[in-house]
Tab-separated table of C-alpha atoms in Angstrom:
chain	number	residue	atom	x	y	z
A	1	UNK	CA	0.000	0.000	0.000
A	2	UNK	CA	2.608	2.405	0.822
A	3	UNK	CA	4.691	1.638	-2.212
A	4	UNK	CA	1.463	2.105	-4.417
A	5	UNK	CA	0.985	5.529	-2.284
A	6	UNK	CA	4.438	6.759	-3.445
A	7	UNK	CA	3.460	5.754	-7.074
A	8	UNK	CA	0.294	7.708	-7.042
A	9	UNK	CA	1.906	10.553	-5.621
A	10	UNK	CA	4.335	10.671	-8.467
A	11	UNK	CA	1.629	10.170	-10.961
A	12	UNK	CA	-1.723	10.856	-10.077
A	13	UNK	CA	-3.754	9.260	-12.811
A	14	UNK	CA	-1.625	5.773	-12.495
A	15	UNK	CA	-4.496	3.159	-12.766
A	16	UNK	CA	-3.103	-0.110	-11.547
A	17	UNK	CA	-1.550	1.702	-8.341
A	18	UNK	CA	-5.119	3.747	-7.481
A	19	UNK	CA	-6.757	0.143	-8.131
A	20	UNK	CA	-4.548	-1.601	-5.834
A	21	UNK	CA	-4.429	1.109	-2.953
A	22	UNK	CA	-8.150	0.634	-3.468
A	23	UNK	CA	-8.153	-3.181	-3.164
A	24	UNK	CA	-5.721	-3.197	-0.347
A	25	UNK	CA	-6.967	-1.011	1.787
A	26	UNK	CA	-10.039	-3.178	1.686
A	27	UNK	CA	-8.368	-5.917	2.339
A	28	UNK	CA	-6.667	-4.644	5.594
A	29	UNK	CA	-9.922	-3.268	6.500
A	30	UNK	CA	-11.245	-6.967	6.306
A	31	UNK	CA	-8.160	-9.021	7.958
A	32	UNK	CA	-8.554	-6.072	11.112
A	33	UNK	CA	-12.107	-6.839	11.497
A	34	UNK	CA	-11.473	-10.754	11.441
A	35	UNK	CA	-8.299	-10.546	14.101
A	36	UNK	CA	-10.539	-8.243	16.031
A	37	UNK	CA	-12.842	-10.509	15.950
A	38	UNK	CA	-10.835	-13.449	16.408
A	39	UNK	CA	-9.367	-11.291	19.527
A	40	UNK	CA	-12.884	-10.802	21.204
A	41	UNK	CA	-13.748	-14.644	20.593
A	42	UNK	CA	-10.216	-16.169	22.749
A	43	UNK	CA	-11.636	-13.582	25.241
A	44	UNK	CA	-14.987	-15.791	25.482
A	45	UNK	CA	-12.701	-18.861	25.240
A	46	UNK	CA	-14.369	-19.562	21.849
A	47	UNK	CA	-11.540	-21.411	20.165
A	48	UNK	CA	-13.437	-22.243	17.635
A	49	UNK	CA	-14.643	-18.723	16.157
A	50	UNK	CA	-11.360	-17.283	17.095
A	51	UNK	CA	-9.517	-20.169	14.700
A	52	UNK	CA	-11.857	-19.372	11.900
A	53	UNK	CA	-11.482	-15.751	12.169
A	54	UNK	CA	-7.234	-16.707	12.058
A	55	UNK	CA	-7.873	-18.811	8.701
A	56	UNK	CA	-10.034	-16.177	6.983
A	57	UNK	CA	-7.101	-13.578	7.809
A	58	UNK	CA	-4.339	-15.821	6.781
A	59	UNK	CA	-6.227	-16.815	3.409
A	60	UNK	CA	-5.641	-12.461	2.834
A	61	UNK	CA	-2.527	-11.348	4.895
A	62	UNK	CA	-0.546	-14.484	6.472
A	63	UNK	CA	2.402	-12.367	7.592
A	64	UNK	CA	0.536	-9.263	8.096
A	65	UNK	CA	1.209	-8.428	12.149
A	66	UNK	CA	-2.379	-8.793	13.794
A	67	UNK	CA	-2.759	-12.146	12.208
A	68	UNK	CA	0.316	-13.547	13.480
A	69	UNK	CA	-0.322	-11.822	17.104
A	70	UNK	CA	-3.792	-13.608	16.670
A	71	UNK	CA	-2.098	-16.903	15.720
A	72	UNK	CA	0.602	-16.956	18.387
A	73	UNK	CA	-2.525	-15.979	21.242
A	74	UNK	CA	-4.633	-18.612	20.244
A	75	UNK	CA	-1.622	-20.870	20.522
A	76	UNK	CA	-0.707	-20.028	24.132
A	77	UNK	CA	-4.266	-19.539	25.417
A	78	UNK	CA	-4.295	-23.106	24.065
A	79	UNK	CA	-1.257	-24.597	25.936
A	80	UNK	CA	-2.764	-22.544	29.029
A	81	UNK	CA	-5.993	-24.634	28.849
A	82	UNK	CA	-4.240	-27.236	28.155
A	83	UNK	CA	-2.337	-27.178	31.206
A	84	UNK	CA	-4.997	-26.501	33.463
A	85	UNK	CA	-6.975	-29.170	31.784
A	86	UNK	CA	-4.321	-31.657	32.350
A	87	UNK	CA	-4.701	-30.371	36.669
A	88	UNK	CA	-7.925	-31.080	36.419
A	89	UNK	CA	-7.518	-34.707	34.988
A	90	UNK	CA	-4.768	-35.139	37.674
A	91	UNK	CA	-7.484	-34.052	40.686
A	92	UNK	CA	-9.977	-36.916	38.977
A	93	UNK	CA	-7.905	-39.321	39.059
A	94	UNK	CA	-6.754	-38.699	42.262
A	95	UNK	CA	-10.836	-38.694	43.754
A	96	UNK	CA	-10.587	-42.373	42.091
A	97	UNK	CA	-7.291	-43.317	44.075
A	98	UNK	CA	-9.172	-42.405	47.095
A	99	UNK	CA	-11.943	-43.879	46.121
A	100	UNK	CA	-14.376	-40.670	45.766
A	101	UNK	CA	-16.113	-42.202	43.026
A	102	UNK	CA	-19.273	-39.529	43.035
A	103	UNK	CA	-16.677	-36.750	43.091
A	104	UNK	CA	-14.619	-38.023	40.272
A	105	UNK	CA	-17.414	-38.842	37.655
A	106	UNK	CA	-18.963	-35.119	38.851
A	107	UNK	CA	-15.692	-33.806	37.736
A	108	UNK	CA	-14.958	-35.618	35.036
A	109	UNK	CA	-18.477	-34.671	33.448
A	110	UNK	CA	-18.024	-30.697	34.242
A	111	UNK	CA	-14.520	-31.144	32.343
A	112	UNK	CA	-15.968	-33.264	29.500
A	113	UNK	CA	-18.861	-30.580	28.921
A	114	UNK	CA	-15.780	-28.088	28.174
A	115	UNK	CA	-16.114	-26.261	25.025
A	116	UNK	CA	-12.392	-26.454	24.468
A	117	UNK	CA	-10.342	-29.580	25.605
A	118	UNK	CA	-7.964	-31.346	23.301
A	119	UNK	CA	-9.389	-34.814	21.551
A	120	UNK	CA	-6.914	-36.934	23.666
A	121	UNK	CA	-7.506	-35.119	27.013
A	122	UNK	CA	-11.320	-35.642	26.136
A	123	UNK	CA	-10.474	-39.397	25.481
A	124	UNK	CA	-8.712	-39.451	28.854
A	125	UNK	CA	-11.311	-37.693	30.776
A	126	UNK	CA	-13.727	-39.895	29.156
A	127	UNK	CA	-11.973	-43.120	30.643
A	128	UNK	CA	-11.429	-41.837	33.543
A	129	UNK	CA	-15.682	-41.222	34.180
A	130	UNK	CA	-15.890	-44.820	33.247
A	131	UNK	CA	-13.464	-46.045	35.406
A	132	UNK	CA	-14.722	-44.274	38.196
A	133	UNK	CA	-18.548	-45.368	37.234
A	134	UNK	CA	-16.995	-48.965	37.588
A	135	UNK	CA	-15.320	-48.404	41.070
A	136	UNK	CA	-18.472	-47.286	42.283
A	137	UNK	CA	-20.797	-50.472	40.858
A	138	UNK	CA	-17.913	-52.882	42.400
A	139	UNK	CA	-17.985	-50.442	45.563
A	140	UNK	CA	-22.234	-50.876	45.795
A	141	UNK	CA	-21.318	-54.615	45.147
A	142	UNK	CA	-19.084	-55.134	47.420
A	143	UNK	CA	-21.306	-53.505	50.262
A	144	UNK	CA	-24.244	-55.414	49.203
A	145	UNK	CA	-21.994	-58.414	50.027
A	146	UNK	CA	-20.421	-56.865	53.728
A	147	UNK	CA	-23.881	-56.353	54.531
A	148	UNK	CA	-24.998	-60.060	53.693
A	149	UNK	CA	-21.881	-60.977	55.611
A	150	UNK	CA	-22.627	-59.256	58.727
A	151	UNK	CA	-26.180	-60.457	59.247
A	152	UNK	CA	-25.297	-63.762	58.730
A	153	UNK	CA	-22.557	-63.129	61.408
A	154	UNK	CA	-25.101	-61.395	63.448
A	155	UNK	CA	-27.103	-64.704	63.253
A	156	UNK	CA	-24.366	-67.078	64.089
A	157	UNK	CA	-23.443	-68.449	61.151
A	158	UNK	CA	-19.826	-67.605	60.498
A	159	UNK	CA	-19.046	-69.578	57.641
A	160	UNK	CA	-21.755	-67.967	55.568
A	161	UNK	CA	-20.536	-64.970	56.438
A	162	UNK	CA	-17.166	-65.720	55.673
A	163	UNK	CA	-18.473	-66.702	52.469
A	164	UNK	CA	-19.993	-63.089	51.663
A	165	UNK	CA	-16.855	-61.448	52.884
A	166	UNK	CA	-14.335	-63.367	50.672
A	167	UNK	CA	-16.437	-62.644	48.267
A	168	UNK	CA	-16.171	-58.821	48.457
A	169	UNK	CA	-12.617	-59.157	49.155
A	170	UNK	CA	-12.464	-60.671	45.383
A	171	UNK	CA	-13.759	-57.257	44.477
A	172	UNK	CA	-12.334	-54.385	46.796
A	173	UNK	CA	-8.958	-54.679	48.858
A	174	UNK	CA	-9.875	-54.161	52.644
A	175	UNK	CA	-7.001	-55.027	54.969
A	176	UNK	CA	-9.197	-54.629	58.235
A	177	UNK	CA	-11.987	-57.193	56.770
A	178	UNK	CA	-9.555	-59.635	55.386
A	179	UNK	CA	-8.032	-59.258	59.039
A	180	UNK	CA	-11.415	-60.166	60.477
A	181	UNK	CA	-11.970	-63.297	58.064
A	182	UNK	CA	-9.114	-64.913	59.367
A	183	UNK	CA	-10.688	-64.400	63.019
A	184	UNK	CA	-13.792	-66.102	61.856
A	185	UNK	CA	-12.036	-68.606	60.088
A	186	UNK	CA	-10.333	-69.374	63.171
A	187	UNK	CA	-13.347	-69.475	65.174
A	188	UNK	CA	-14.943	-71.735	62.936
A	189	UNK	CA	-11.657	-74.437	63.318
A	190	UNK	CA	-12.275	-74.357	66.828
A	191	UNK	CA	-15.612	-74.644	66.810
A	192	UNK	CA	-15.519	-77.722	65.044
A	193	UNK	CA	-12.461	-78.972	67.287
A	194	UNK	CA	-15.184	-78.032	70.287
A	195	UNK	CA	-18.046	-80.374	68.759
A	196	UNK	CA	-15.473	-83.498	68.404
A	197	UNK	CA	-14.136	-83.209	71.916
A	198	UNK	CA	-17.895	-83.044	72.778
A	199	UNK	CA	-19.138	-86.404	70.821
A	200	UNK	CA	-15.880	-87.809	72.249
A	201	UNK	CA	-16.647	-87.315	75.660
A	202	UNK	CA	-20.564	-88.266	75.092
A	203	UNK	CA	-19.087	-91.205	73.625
A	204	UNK	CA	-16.435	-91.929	77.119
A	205	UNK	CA	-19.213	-91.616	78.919
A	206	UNK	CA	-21.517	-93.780	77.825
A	207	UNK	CA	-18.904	-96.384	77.937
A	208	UNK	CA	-18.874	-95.278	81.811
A	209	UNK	CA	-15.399	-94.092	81.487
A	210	UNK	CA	-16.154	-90.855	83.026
A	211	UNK	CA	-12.841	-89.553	83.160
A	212	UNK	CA	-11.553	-89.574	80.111
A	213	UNK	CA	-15.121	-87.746	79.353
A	214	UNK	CA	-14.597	-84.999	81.928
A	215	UNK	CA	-11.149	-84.239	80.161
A	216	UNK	CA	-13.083	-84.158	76.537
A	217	UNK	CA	-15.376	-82.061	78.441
A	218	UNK	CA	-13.337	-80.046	80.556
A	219	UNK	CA	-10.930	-79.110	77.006
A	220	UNK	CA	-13.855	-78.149	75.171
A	221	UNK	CA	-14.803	-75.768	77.570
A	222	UNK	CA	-11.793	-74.349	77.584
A	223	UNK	CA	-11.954	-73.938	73.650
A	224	UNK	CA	-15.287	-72.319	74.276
A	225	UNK	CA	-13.982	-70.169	77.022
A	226	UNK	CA	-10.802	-68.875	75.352
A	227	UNK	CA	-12.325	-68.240	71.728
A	228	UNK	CA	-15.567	-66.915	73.225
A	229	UNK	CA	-17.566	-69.055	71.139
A	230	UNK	CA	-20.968	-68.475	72.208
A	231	UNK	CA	-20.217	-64.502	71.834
A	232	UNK	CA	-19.647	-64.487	68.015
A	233	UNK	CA	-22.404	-62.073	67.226
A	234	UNK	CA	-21.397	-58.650	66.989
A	235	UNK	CA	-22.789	-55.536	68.171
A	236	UNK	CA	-23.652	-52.845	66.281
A	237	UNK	CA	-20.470	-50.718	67.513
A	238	UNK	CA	-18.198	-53.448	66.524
A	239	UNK	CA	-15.737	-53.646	63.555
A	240	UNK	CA	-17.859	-55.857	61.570
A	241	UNK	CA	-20.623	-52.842	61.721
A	242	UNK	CA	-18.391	-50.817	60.629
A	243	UNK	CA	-17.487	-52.790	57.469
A	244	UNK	CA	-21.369	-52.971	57.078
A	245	UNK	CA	-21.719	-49.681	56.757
A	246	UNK	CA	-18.697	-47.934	55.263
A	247	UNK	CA	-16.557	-49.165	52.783
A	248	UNK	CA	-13.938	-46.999	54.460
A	249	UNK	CA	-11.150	-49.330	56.246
């Protein structure tokens, strides 16, 4: 344009430089409103506006300086969202780590609804809301099977419940209830050695060796005593409650 200028001012009536001042000065007028426009749309966060408004500018002026000041914003307000983006993925898959399965798919949704986020973050956050859906099905399973576990230990019947447990310890790692099975398990080995020193010393004393039936006796007793037995059921403020109702330990 200013070359042309020059031209025209050394001869007036010069056709091709008055028609190309003309048509250049149009064009600038166009490629200002588009960066300008581009400009205002990365202030909305509208990537998508603000990279057509760069292409329609670079299709007239590529090298011309508010196109390239529009390029080089769009590219760091990218790498900025980017960034922050990436955080974000970090903080779901953290919730997930600790369990917070609610709090991770709620996050993971907000972030997914994003206007802007790159097409393998979106893939990223989008496995990340599934895995975090799954945690929390096995989680609701895995209660559902404490819960079974405890009544039936409520009720007596400790090999059922260990049963249930082992069964939810095949879907979520809990130290504390794998802890307890063994106690059960336990229990239930000397229960059994309990009931055959019992039928031993029914069976000493019907053959009138009394005795030897008082010592069957007397030792299962003192398997009874010692693993409390009889006291199996839990209360409500014991561990096993506490499994029951919170996946927590």
């Amino acid at each position: 344009i200013a070359i042309a200028g020059e031209v025209l001012q050394a001869k007036k009536d010069h056709r091709e430089a008055a028609a190309l001042v003309s048509q250049w000065t149009e064009d600038r007028k166009r490629v200002l409103k588009a960066t300008a426009g581009g400009q205002a749309a990365l202030g909305r966060d509208d990537f998508e506006v603000a990279e057509a408004a760069l292409q329609e500018a670079k299709g007239m002026a590529p090298k011309y300086a508010p196109v390239t000041d529009l390029e080089r914003s769009i590219r760091e307000k990218k790498a900025a969202w980017d960034a922050q983006t990436a955080g974000l993925i970090a903080r779901i898959r953290e919730a997930i780590q600790k369990k917070e399965f609610d709090s991770a798919i709620e996050q993971a949704v907000a972030l997914g609804a994003r206007k802007y986020v790159g097409a393998e973050q979106r893939r990223e956050i989008k496995a990340l809301e599934d895995a975090a859906r799954v945690g929390k099905e096995k989680e609701k399973k895995a209660q559902e099977l404490i819960n079974a576990g405890f009544d039936l230990e409520k009720k007596g019947d400790l090999k059922g419940a260990i049963r249930k447990y082992e069964e939810a310890l095949k879907i979520v790692e809990n130290p504390k209830l794998k802890e307890h099975v063994k106690e059960l398990a336990l229990k239930v080995e000397q229960e059994k050695k309990r009931q055959e020193l019992v039928a031993q010393a029914e069976a000493l004393e019907k053959q009138d060796k009394l005795d030897d039936a008082v010592a069957r006796y007397e030792a299962a007793q003192k398997i009874r005593s010692e693993s409390k037995i009889d006291a199996v059921t839990p209360s409500r403020s014991s561990t096993a409650a506490t499994w029951a109702s919170s996946m927590g330990g």
